[in-house]
Coordinates of C-alpha atoms in Angstrom, one line a residue:
M1 CA 201.5 50.0 114.1
A2 CA 198.9 49.1 111.5
A3 CA 196.0 51.4 111.0
V4 CA 192.5 49.9 110.8
R5 CA 190.9 52.6 108.7
G6 CA 187.8 50.7 107.5
A7 CA 186.7 50.4 111.2
G8 CA 187.3 54.1 111.9
V9 CA 190.0 53.1 114.4
I10 CA 193.6 54.2 113.9
S11 CA 196.2 52.4 116.0
A12 CA 199.1 54.7 114.9
G13 CA 202.4 54.6 116.6
T14 CA 202.8 57.4 119.1
A15 CA 205.3 58.5 121.7
R16 CA 203.4 56.3 124.2
P17 CA 203.5 52.7 123.3
G18 CA 200.1 51.1 123.5
A19 CA 198.1 54.4 123.3
V20 CA 195.3 54.2 120.8
D21 CA 193.7 57.2 119.1
P22 CA 189.9 56.7 118.5
G23 CA 190.5 58.3 115.1
P24 CA 189.9 61.7 113.7
S25 CA 186.8 62.3 111.7
S26 CA 186.3 64.4 108.6
H27 CA 182.7 64.8 109.4
R28 CA 182.8 67.3 112.3
L29 CA 179.3 68.5 112.0
R30 CA 177.9 64.9 111.9
D31 CA 180.0 64.0 114.9
W32 CA 178.6 66.9 116.9
L33 CA 175.0 66.0 115.8
V34 CA 175.5 62.5 117.1
L35 CA 175.8 64.2 120.6
I36 CA 173.4 67.1 120.1
V37 CA 170.4 65.2 118.7
P38 CA 170.0 62.8 121.7
A39 CA 170.6 65.6 124.2
A40 CA 168.0 67.8 122.5
A41 CA 165.5 64.9 122.3
A42 CA 166.0 64.3 126.0
L43 CA 165.3 68.0 126.8
L44 CA 162.2 67.9 124.6
V45 CA 160.8 64.5 125.9
G46 CA 161.7 65.1 129.5
G47 CA 161.0 68.8 129.6
Y48 CA 157.4 68.4 128.3
H49 CA 155.2 69.4 131.3
L50 CA 158.2 69.1 133.6
G51 CA 156.5 70.9 136.5
S52 CA 152.9 70.0 135.8
L53 CA 152.8 66.7 137.9
S54 CA 152.5 67.0 141.6
L55 CA 155.4 66.5 143.9
W56 CA 155.5 63.2 145.7
R57 CA 156.9 62.4 149.2
D58 CA 160.5 61.8 148.1
E59 CA 160.5 65.1 146.3
A60 CA 159.0 66.8 149.4
Y61 CA 162.0 65.4 151.3
S62 CA 164.3 66.9 148.7
I63 CA 162.8 70.4 149.1
D64 CA 162.6 70.3 152.8
A65 CA 166.2 69.1 153.3
A66 CA 167.9 71.2 150.5
D67 CA 166.1 74.4 151.5
R68 CA 167.8 74.4 154.9
S69 CA 171.1 76.2 155.7
I70 CA 174.4 74.4 155.0
A71 CA 174.9 73.9 158.8
K72 CA 171.4 72.4 159.2
I73 CA 171.9 70.1 156.2
F74 CA 175.1 68.7 157.8
A75 CA 173.2 68.4 161.2
L76 CA 170.5 66.4 159.4
L77 CA 173.0 64.1 157.7
H78 CA 174.5 63.3 161.1
H79 CA 171.2 61.8 162.1
T80 CA 169.7 60.5 158.9
D81 CA 169.8 60.4 155.1
S82 CA 173.6 60.7 154.8
V83 CA 173.5 58.8 151.5
N84 CA 171.7 61.7 150.0
G85 CA 173.9 64.4 151.5
A86 CA 175.7 65.3 148.3
Y87 CA 172.4 65.7 146.5
Y88 CA 170.9 67.9 149.2
L89 CA 174.0 70.1 149.2
F90 CA 174.0 70.4 145.5
M91 CA 170.3 71.2 145.4
H92 CA 170.7 73.8 148.2
G93 CA 172.6 75.9 145.6
V94 CA 170.1 75.2 142.9
L95 CA 167.0 76.0 144.9
G96 CA 168.7 79.1 146.3
L97 CA 169.2 80.3 142.7
L98 CA 166.0 79.1 141.0
G99 CA 163.4 78.8 143.9
T100 CA 161.5 75.8 145.2
S101 CA 159.0 75.2 142.4
A102 CA 158.5 71.7 141.0
T103 CA 160.2 72.8 137.8
A104 CA 163.3 74.2 139.6
L105 CA 163.5 71.0 141.7
R106 CA 163.4 68.7 138.6
L107 CA 165.6 70.8 136.2
P108 CA 168.9 69.3 137.3
S109 CA 167.5 65.8 136.7
L110 CA 166.4 66.9 133.2
I111 CA 169.8 68.4 132.3
A112 CA 171.6 65.3 133.7
T113 CA 169.4 63.1 131.5
A114 CA 170.3 65.2 128.4
V115 CA 174.0 64.9 129.3
A116 CA 173.6 61.2 129.8
A117 CA 172.0 60.8 126.4
A118 CA 174.9 62.6 124.7
M119 CA 177.4 60.5 126.6
T120 CA 175.6 57.4 125.7
A121 CA 175.8 58.4 122.0
A122 CA 179.5 59.2 122.4
L123 CA 180.2 55.8 124.1
G124 CA 178.2 54.0 121.4
R125 CA 180.2 55.6 118.6
L126 CA 183.5 54.8 120.3
L127 CA 182.6 51.1 121.0
A128 CA 181.3 50.7 117.4
R129 CA 184.6 52.0 116.1
L130 CA 186.6 49.7 118.3
A131 CA 184.4 46.7 117.2
G132 CA 184.9 47.5 113.5
L133 CA 181.3 48.2 112.8
P134 CA 180.4 50.3 109.7
A135 CA 178.7 53.7 110.4
P136 CA 179.8 53.9 114.1
W137 CA 178.2 57.4 114.3
L138 CA 174.8 55.8 113.5
A139 CA 175.3 53.2 116.3
G140 CA 176.0 56.0 118.7
L141 CA 173.1 58.1 117.6
L142 CA 170.7 55.2 117.8
A143 CA 172.0 54.3 121.3
G144 CA 171.4 57.9 122.5
L145 CA 167.8 57.9 121.1
F146 CA 167.1 54.5 122.6
Y147 CA 168.1 55.9 126.0
V148 CA 165.8 58.9 125.6
A149 CA 162.9 56.7 124.5
A150 CA 163.0 54.5 127.6
P151 CA 159.9 55.4 129.7
Q152 CA 161.7 55.1 133.1
V153 CA 164.4 57.5 131.8
T154 CA 161.6 60.1 131.3
R155 CA 160.1 59.2 134.6
Y156 CA 163.3 60.1 136.5
A157 CA 164.2 63.0 134.3
Q158 CA 161.0 64.5 135.8
E159 CA 161.8 63.8 139.4
G160 CA 163.7 65.9 142.0
R161 CA 166.0 63.1 143.2
A162 CA 169.5 62.0 142.4
Y163 CA 168.9 59.0 140.2
A164 CA 169.2 60.9 136.8
I165 CA 172.4 62.6 138.0
V166 CA 173.9 59.2 139.1
T167 CA 173.1 57.8 135.7
M168 CA 174.8 60.7 134.0
L169 CA 178.0 60.2 136.2
V170 CA 178.0 56.4 135.6
T171 CA 177.8 56.9 131.8
V172 CA 180.6 59.5 131.9
A173 CA 182.7 57.1 134.1
T174 CA 182.2 54.2 131.6
Y175 CA 183.3 56.4 128.7
L176 CA 186.4 57.4 130.7
L177 CA 187.1 53.8 131.5
V178 CA 187.1 52.9 127.8
R179 CA 189.4 55.8 127.0
A180 CA 191.7 54.9 129.9
M181 CA 192.0 51.3 128.5
M182 CA 192.9 52.8 125.1
A183 CA 195.6 55.2 126.4
S184 CA 198.5 54.2 128.7
T185 CA 198.4 57.4 130.8
W186 CA 197.2 58.2 134.3
R187 CA 195.2 61.1 133.1
W188 CA 192.2 59.1 132.0
W189 CA 192.3 56.8 135.1
A190 CA 192.4 59.8 137.4
C191 CA 189.4 61.3 135.7
Y192 CA 187.6 58.0 135.9
A193 CA 188.3 57.6 139.6
L194 CA 187.1 61.2 140.3
V195 CA 183.8 60.6 138.5
I196 CA 183.2 57.3 140.2
V197 CA 183.7 59.1 143.6
L198 CA 181.1 61.6 142.6
A199 CA 178.7 58.9 141.6
G200 CA 179.2 57.2 144.9
L201 CA 178.6 60.4 146.8
F202 CA 175.2 60.7 145.1
N203 CA 174.3 57.0 145.4
L204 CA 176.4 54.4 147.2
F205 CA 174.8 51.6 145.2
S206 CA 176.4 53.0 142.1
L207 CA 179.7 51.6 143.4
L208 CA 178.5 48.2 142.1
L209 CA 179.5 49.6 138.8
V210 CA 183.1 49.4 139.9
L211 CA 182.8 45.6 140.1
A212 CA 181.3 45.5 136.6
H213 CA 184.1 47.7 135.3
G214 CA 186.6 45.3 137.0
V215 CA 185.1 42.4 135.0
T216 CA 185.5 44.5 131.8
V217 CA 189.1 45.4 132.5
L218 CA 190.0 41.8 133.4
L219 CA 188.4 40.3 130.3
T220 CA 190.0 43.0 128.1
Y221 CA 193.4 42.2 129.6
L222 CA 193.0 38.5 129.0
R223 CA 191.9 39.2 125.4
R224 CA 194.9 41.3 124.9
R225 CA 197.2 38.7 126.3
R226 CA 195.8 36.1 123.9
A227 CA 196.2 38.5 121.0
A228 CA 199.8 39.1 122.0
Q229 CA 200.5 35.3 122.1
T230 CA 198.9 34.9 118.7
A231 CA 201.0 37.7 117.3
H232 CA 204.2 36.2 118.7
S233 CA 203.5 32.8 117.1
G234 CA 202.5 34.4 113.8
P235 CA 198.8 35.5 113.2
A236 CA 196.8 33.8 110.5
E237 CA 195.2 37.1 109.6
P238 CA 196.7 40.6 109.3
G239 CA 195.7 43.1 111.9
P240 CA 197.0 45.4 114.6
A241 CA 198.8 42.5 116.3
D242 CA 201.2 42.3 113.4
S243 CA 203.5 44.9 114.9
G244 CA 204.1 42.8 118.0
A245 CA 202.8 45.6 120.2
V246 CA 199.2 44.8 120.9
P247 CA 197.4 47.9 122.3
G248 CA 195.0 47.8 125.2
V249 CA 195.0 46.8 128.8
G250 CA 198.2 45.3 129.9
P251 CA 199.4 44.5 133.5
V252 CA 200.0 48.2 134.1
G253 CA 196.5 49.1 133.0
L254 CA 195.1 46.4 135.2
W255 CA 196.9 47.7 138.3
R256 CA 195.8 51.2 137.5
W257 CA 192.2 50.1 137.6
V258 CA 192.9 48.4 141.0
V259 CA 194.5 51.6 142.3
A260 CA 191.5 53.7 141.1
A261 CA 189.0 51.3 142.7
V262 CA 190.8 51.2 146.0
A263 CA 191.2 54.9 146.1
T264 CA 187.5 55.3 145.4
G265 CA 186.7 53.0 148.3
I266 CA 188.9 54.8 150.7
V267 CA 187.5 58.2 149.8
L268 CA 183.9 57.0 150.2
S269 CA 184.4 54.9 153.3
P270 CA 183.1 57.6 155.7
V271 CA 179.9 58.0 153.7
A272 CA 179.5 54.2 153.4
W273 CA 179.9 53.8 157.2
L274 CA 177.3 56.5 157.9
G275 CA 175.0 54.9 155.4
F276 CA 175.4 51.5 157.0
K277 CA 174.5 52.9 160.4
Q278 CA 171.4 54.5 159.0
R279 CA 170.4 51.4 157.0
G280 CA 167.0 51.6 158.8
Q281 CA 166.0 54.1 156.1
I282 CA 165.5 51.3 153.6
S283 CA 163.6 49.0 156.1
W284 CA 160.5 49.5 153.9
L285 CA 162.0 47.4 151.1
T286 CA 160.9 43.8 150.8
K287 CA 162.6 40.6 149.8
T288 CA 162.8 39.9 146.1
N289 CA 160.8 37.3 144.2
T290 CA 160.0 36.3 140.6
A291 CA 157.6 39.2 140.4
T292 CA 160.5 41.6 141.2
I293 CA 162.5 40.1 138.4
R294 CA 159.6 40.4 135.9
A295 CA 159.2 44.1 137.0
L296 CA 162.9 44.7 136.3
F297 CA 162.6 43.4 132.8
T298 CA 159.4 45.3 132.1
G299 CA 160.8 48.5 133.6
F300 CA 164.0 48.5 131.6
A301 CA 162.2 47.5 128.3
G302 CA 159.4 50.0 128.9
S303 CA 156.4 47.7 128.9
K304 CA 155.5 44.0 128.5
P305 CA 155.1 44.2 124.7
L306 CA 158.5 45.8 124.4
V307 CA 160.4 43.0 126.3
I308 CA 160.8 40.7 123.3
P309 CA 161.9 43.3 120.7
I310 CA 164.3 45.0 123.1
A311 CA 165.7 41.6 124.1
L312 CA 166.3 40.7 120.5
L313 CA 168.1 44.0 119.8
A314 CA 170.2 43.5 122.9
L315 CA 171.2 40.0 121.8
C316 CA 172.2 41.5 118.4
G317 CA 174.3 44.0 120.3
L318 CA 176.0 41.2 122.2
A319 CA 176.7 39.5 118.9
V320 CA 178.9 42.4 117.7
G321 CA 182.5 41.1 117.2
I322 CA 181.7 37.5 116.3
T323 CA 181.5 38.1 112.6
A324 CA 184.5 37.7 110.3
R325 CA 184.8 41.4 109.6
S326 CA 184.7 42.3 113.3
R327 CA 187.5 39.7 114.0
R328 CA 189.7 41.3 111.3
A329 CA 188.9 44.9 111.9
A330 CA 188.6 45.2 115.7
V331 CA 191.6 46.0 117.8
P332 CA 192.1 42.7 119.8
G333 CA 193.6 44.4 122.9
L334 CA 190.7 46.8 123.3
P335 CA 187.2 46.2 124.8
T336 CA 184.3 45.0 122.7
P337 CA 180.7 46.3 123.2
A338 CA 179.7 43.0 125.0
V339 CA 182.7 43.2 127.4
V340 CA 181.8 46.7 128.4
L341 CA 178.0 46.6 128.3
L342 CA 177.0 43.1 129.6
P343 CA 178.7 43.5 133.0
W344 CA 177.3 47.0 133.4
L345 CA 173.8 45.9 132.5
V346 CA 173.7 42.6 134.5
L347 CA 176.0 42.7 137.5
P348 CA 174.6 45.6 139.6
P349 CA 170.9 44.4 139.5
A350 CA 171.9 40.7 139.8
I351 CA 174.0 41.4 143.0
M352 CA 171.2 43.5 144.5
L353 CA 168.6 41.0 143.7
A354 CA 170.6 38.2 145.2
V355 CA 171.4 40.1 148.4
S356 CA 167.7 41.1 148.7
R357 CA 166.7 37.5 149.0
F358 CA 168.1 37.7 152.5
K359 CA 168.4 41.4 153.3
P360 CA 166.3 43.7 151.2
I361 CA 168.3 46.5 149.5
Y362 CA 166.9 46.4 145.9
D363 CA 164.6 48.9 144.2
I364 CA 164.6 49.5 140.4
R365 CA 165.4 53.2 141.0
Y366 CA 168.8 52.1 142.5
V367 CA 169.9 50.4 139.2
L368 CA 168.5 53.1 136.8
Y369 CA 172.2 53.8 135.9
C370 CA 172.2 50.4 134.0
Q371 CA 169.7 51.7 131.5
P372 CA 172.3 53.3 129.2
A373 CA 174.0 49.8 128.8
L374 CA 170.7 48.4 127.4
A375 CA 170.3 51.4 125.1
L376 CA 173.9 50.9 123.8
L377 CA 173.3 47.3 123.1
C378 CA 170.1 48.1 121.2
G379 CA 171.7 50.9 119.1
T380 CA 174.7 48.8 118.3
G381 CA 172.5 45.8 117.6
L382 CA 170.5 47.6 115.0
V383 CA 173.6 48.5 113.0
W384 CA 175.1 45.0 113.4
L385 CA 171.9 43.4 112.1
A386 CA 171.9 45.6 109.0
Y387 CA 175.5 44.8 108.4
V388 CA 175.1 41.0 108.8
I389 CA 172.2 41.1 106.3
S390 CA 174.2 43.2 103.9
M391 CA 177.0 40.6 103.9
A392 CA 174.7 37.9 102.7
P393 CA 175.6 36.8 99.2
L394 CA 172.4 37.8 97.5
V395 CA 172.5 41.2 99.1
S396 CA 176.2 41.9 98.9
N397 CA 176.2 41.2 95.1
A398 CA 173.2 43.4 94.5
R399 CA 173.3 47.0 93.4
S400 CA 173.5 49.8 95.9
S401 CA 169.6 50.1 96.0
G402 CA 169.4 46.4 96.7
R403 CA 172.0 46.6 99.5
A404 CA 169.9 49.4 101.0
L405 CA 167.2 46.9 101.6
A406 CA 169.5 45.3 104.2
W407 CA 168.4 48.1 106.6
L408 CA 164.7 47.2 106.3
P409 CA 164.7 44.7 109.3
S410 CA 166.5 47.2 111.5
A411 CA 164.3 50.0 110.4
G412 CA 161.2 47.8 111.0
L413 CA 162.4 47.0 114.6
A414 CA 163.1 50.6 115.3
V415 CA 159.6 51.6 114.1
L416 CA 158.1 48.9 116.2
V417 CA 159.9 50.0 119.3
A418 CA 158.9 53.7 118.6
V419 CA 155.2 52.7 118.3
L420 CA 155.2 50.5 121.3
V421 CA 156.9 53.1 123.5
I422 CA 154.2 55.8 123.0
A423 CA 151.7 54.3 125.5
P424 CA 154.2 53.8 128.4
Q425 CA 155.7 57.3 127.7
R426 CA 152.2 58.7 128.2
A427 CA 151.7 56.6 131.3
V428 CA 154.8 58.0 133.1
R429 CA 153.3 61.5 132.7
L430 CA 150.0 60.6 134.5
P431 CA 149.4 61.5 138.1
T432 CA 149.1 57.7 138.8
A433 CA 152.8 57.3 137.9
R434 CA 153.7 58.7 141.3
V435 CA 152.8 57.0 144.6
D436 CA 151.4 60.3 145.9
N437 CA 149.6 63.4 144.7
L438 CA 150.6 65.9 147.3
R439 CA 149.1 68.8 145.4
F440 CA 145.7 67.0 145.6
N441 CA 146.2 66.5 149.3
A442 CA 146.8 70.2 149.9
A443 CA 143.8 71.1 147.8
V444 CA 141.5 68.9 149.9
I445 CA 142.8 70.4 153.1
A446 CA 142.5 73.9 151.7
A447 CA 138.9 73.3 150.7
H448 CA 137.5 71.4 153.7
A449 CA 139.7 72.1 156.8
R450 CA 139.0 74.5 159.6
P451 CA 141.6 76.3 161.8
T452 CA 140.4 74.3 164.9
D453 CA 140.9 70.9 163.2
I454 CA 143.5 68.4 164.5
V455 CA 145.5 66.2 162.2
F456 CA 146.8 62.7 162.8
Y457 CA 149.5 61.2 160.6
V458 CA 149.4 57.4 160.9
P459 CA 152.0 55.8 160.6
W460 CA 154.3 58.6 161.7
N461 CA 156.2 58.8 158.4
Q462 CA 153.0 59.8 156.6
R463 CA 153.8 63.4 157.8
S464 CA 155.6 63.7 154.5
L465 CA 152.2 63.8 152.8
G466 CA 151.8 67.3 154.1
M467 CA 155.3 68.6 153.3
G468 CA 155.2 69.1 149.5
Y469 CA 152.7 71.9 149.6
P470 CA 152.7 72.8 153.4
G471 CA 150.6 76.0 153.2
P472 CA 147.1 74.5 153.8
F473 CA 148.4 72.1 156.4
R474 CA 149.8 74.8 158.7
Q475 CA 146.2 75.6 159.8
L476 CA 145.9 72.1 161.3
R477 CA 147.0 71.4 164.8
D478 CA 149.5 68.5 164.9
I479 CA 149.4 67.8 168.6
A480 CA 151.6 64.7 168.2
L481 CA 154.6 66.8 167.0
A482 CA 157.2 67.5 169.6
E483 CA 159.8 69.3 167.5
S484 CA 159.6 70.3 163.9
P485 CA 161.9 68.7 161.3
L486 CA 164.1 71.8 161.1
K487 CA 164.5 72.2 164.9
S488 CA 165.1 68.4 165.5
N489 CA 167.5 68.1 162.5
T490 CA 165.4 65.2 161.2
L491 CA 163.2 64.7 158.1
L492 CA 159.9 64.3 159.9
G493 CA 160.4 65.9 163.3
T494 CA 159.9 64.1 166.7
E495 CA 156.9 62.8 168.4
V496 CA 155.5 63.7 171.9
S497 CA 154.9 61.2 174.7
L498 CA 151.5 59.7 175.3
A499 CA 151.1 61.8 178.4
T500 CA 151.9 65.0 176.5
W501 CA 149.6 64.0 173.7
R502 CA 146.7 63.5 176.2
H503 CA 147.5 66.9 177.8
R504 CA 147.3 68.6 174.4
L505 CA 144.0 66.9 173.5
R506 CA 141.4 69.5 174.1
N507 CA 138.5 71.2 172.3
V508 CA 138.5 68.3 169.7
S509 CA 135.6 68.5 167.4
R510 CA 137.1 67.4 164.1
V511 CA 140.1 65.3 163.2
W512 CA 141.9 64.6 159.9
L513 CA 143.5 61.2 159.6
I514 CA 146.1 61.1 156.9
T515 CA 147.6 57.9 155.8
S516 CA 148.5 55.8 152.8
V517 CA 147.9 52.3 154.1
S518 CA 144.9 50.0 154.6
Q519 CA 142.7 50.0 157.7
H520 CA 144.0 46.5 158.4
T521 CA 147.5 47.7 158.6
L522 CA 146.4 50.6 160.8
N523 CA 145.0 48.1 163.3
E524 CA 148.5 46.7 163.7
V525 CA 150.1 50.0 164.7
T526 CA 152.1 49.5 168.0
D527 CA 153.2 53.1 168.8
P528 CA 151.3 54.2 171.9
V529 CA 150.5 57.7 170.6
Q530 CA 149.3 56.5 167.3
R531 CA 147.2 53.7 168.9
A532 CA 145.6 56.4 171.1
E533 CA 144.9 58.5 168.0
L534 CA 143.2 55.6 166.3
A535 CA 141.2 54.8 169.4
L536 CA 139.9 58.4 169.4
I537 CA 139.1 58.1 165.7
H538 CA 136.9 55.0 166.4
T539 CA 134.7 57.1 168.7
M540 CA 134.0 59.7 166.0
R541 CA 131.9 59.9 162.9
L542 CA 133.3 59.8 159.4
V543 CA 132.4 63.0 157.5
G544 CA 134.3 62.5 154.3
R545 CA 137.2 60.5 152.7
W546 CA 139.4 61.5 149.8
H547 CA 141.8 59.2 147.9
A548 CA 144.8 60.3 145.8
D549 CA 146.6 57.2 144.5
E550 CA 147.8 55.5 147.7
D551 CA 147.1 58.5 149.9
V552 CA 143.9 58.6 152.0
L553 CA 142.6 61.7 153.8
S554 CA 139.7 61.0 156.2
L555 CA 137.8 63.7 158.1
Y556 CA 136.1 62.7 161.4
S557 CA 133.9 64.7 163.8
V558 CA 132.5 64.2 167.3
K559 CA 129.3 62.1 167.1

């Protein structure tokens, strides 16, 4: 089988027909640096002030759930939050080893982000080689750095939830998918299926990636079949098809992906069923509209000014493979960057947005795992743009110093993105980047509360506002609480009846009302205990009110 050495891809004949070696490199140190530099950048960018920001309510849930015993975690999952069960069990071990500080809680997300950055670089290098791009190592390096530079990547690298871990697993799974399509062995497909199962355990919505991968496998299979037909009839251009054995995804590979996808679905079906029964947990989501779509574009680009340059780079990445050199050098039976990255980037959010027009299930956090696809398109696009300019007659006939000028547009775009990303990178480190500031809430209670004070959480789920730093809140009497979260095997505990609440209501002189919604919404509360709490508040005098982002702490006393 012919070797495509200029592209860095060697399709050498092996003992397994159809297997493709990505090609050995004589630059071992450079190959390692392609992985190490993005990973180190992720650790530096995401690790800066990792524990300085306050916990917010979701992170408070993480600590409260993961700090329970294994038996208590399973008891909790039977009632609620089963979709986060794998994360809670994993974090149980982490917190047991490192403690329950904000830094310890967020450290796994930071490490996962670093691994995802390295795998993004590895995948970018591999796809650039398969597409016949020059300097595939540079495409990989740039892709990894683009991923690290994305503000929302930093945002979730500094959060104690599973989103960064899911992104890491999805990136690894996509790399394994490409390798599985290159080699006709079960080993890669088995590893791919295993990682997809892990991703699904940490977030069921990540299984939408399986559909995107199905599109990639199908398109690659069709491309291979066309290449085989062209080879059989006599290709017009020399290439890997000359041997008559076009590598890539054949019928066997297509069926192996089907088997892997079905096996994944079977393994995860119990978790999916529990998640469906507990779907009320996402009842807070709203139907999507045009503002949601704009926020998606802005979130992935990093800011409004970045949307256009990032979109241009992504289009350049999609254009890889349409040039004459790419058509000659790329292996026709193997996936191109566009075939791998476009379904990954577009399908999961598009499906969730479409479904959310009728049944809300979308939040940008749930599709964070698509961010590496955009970074890969941008990194590949920069290299492709420089290559296309270098092939122009005036540039290609110039001296080496003149050909170096072909990199100026790419370098200019890279600098522009680097400058524009500074402000949003700073913004994600501000306290306002989180919905809550639980540390501030605890400081207010510690400074102004008395042991005889009563606390009302309205609505009921606002009890999470006192969970992140629970020490000061323990001196407040929560007379509406029937059983604690730990005793009731729930996240928030259970509420007493109205009669019990009235029985407990004695010696009331001061009441704290803790909420994060407007007074207008409070007036629409229907729960009888909470309506009674608000009715009591209306008979009292406001002493003070403190705001922390969306959280509102109000202190009332008897008139």
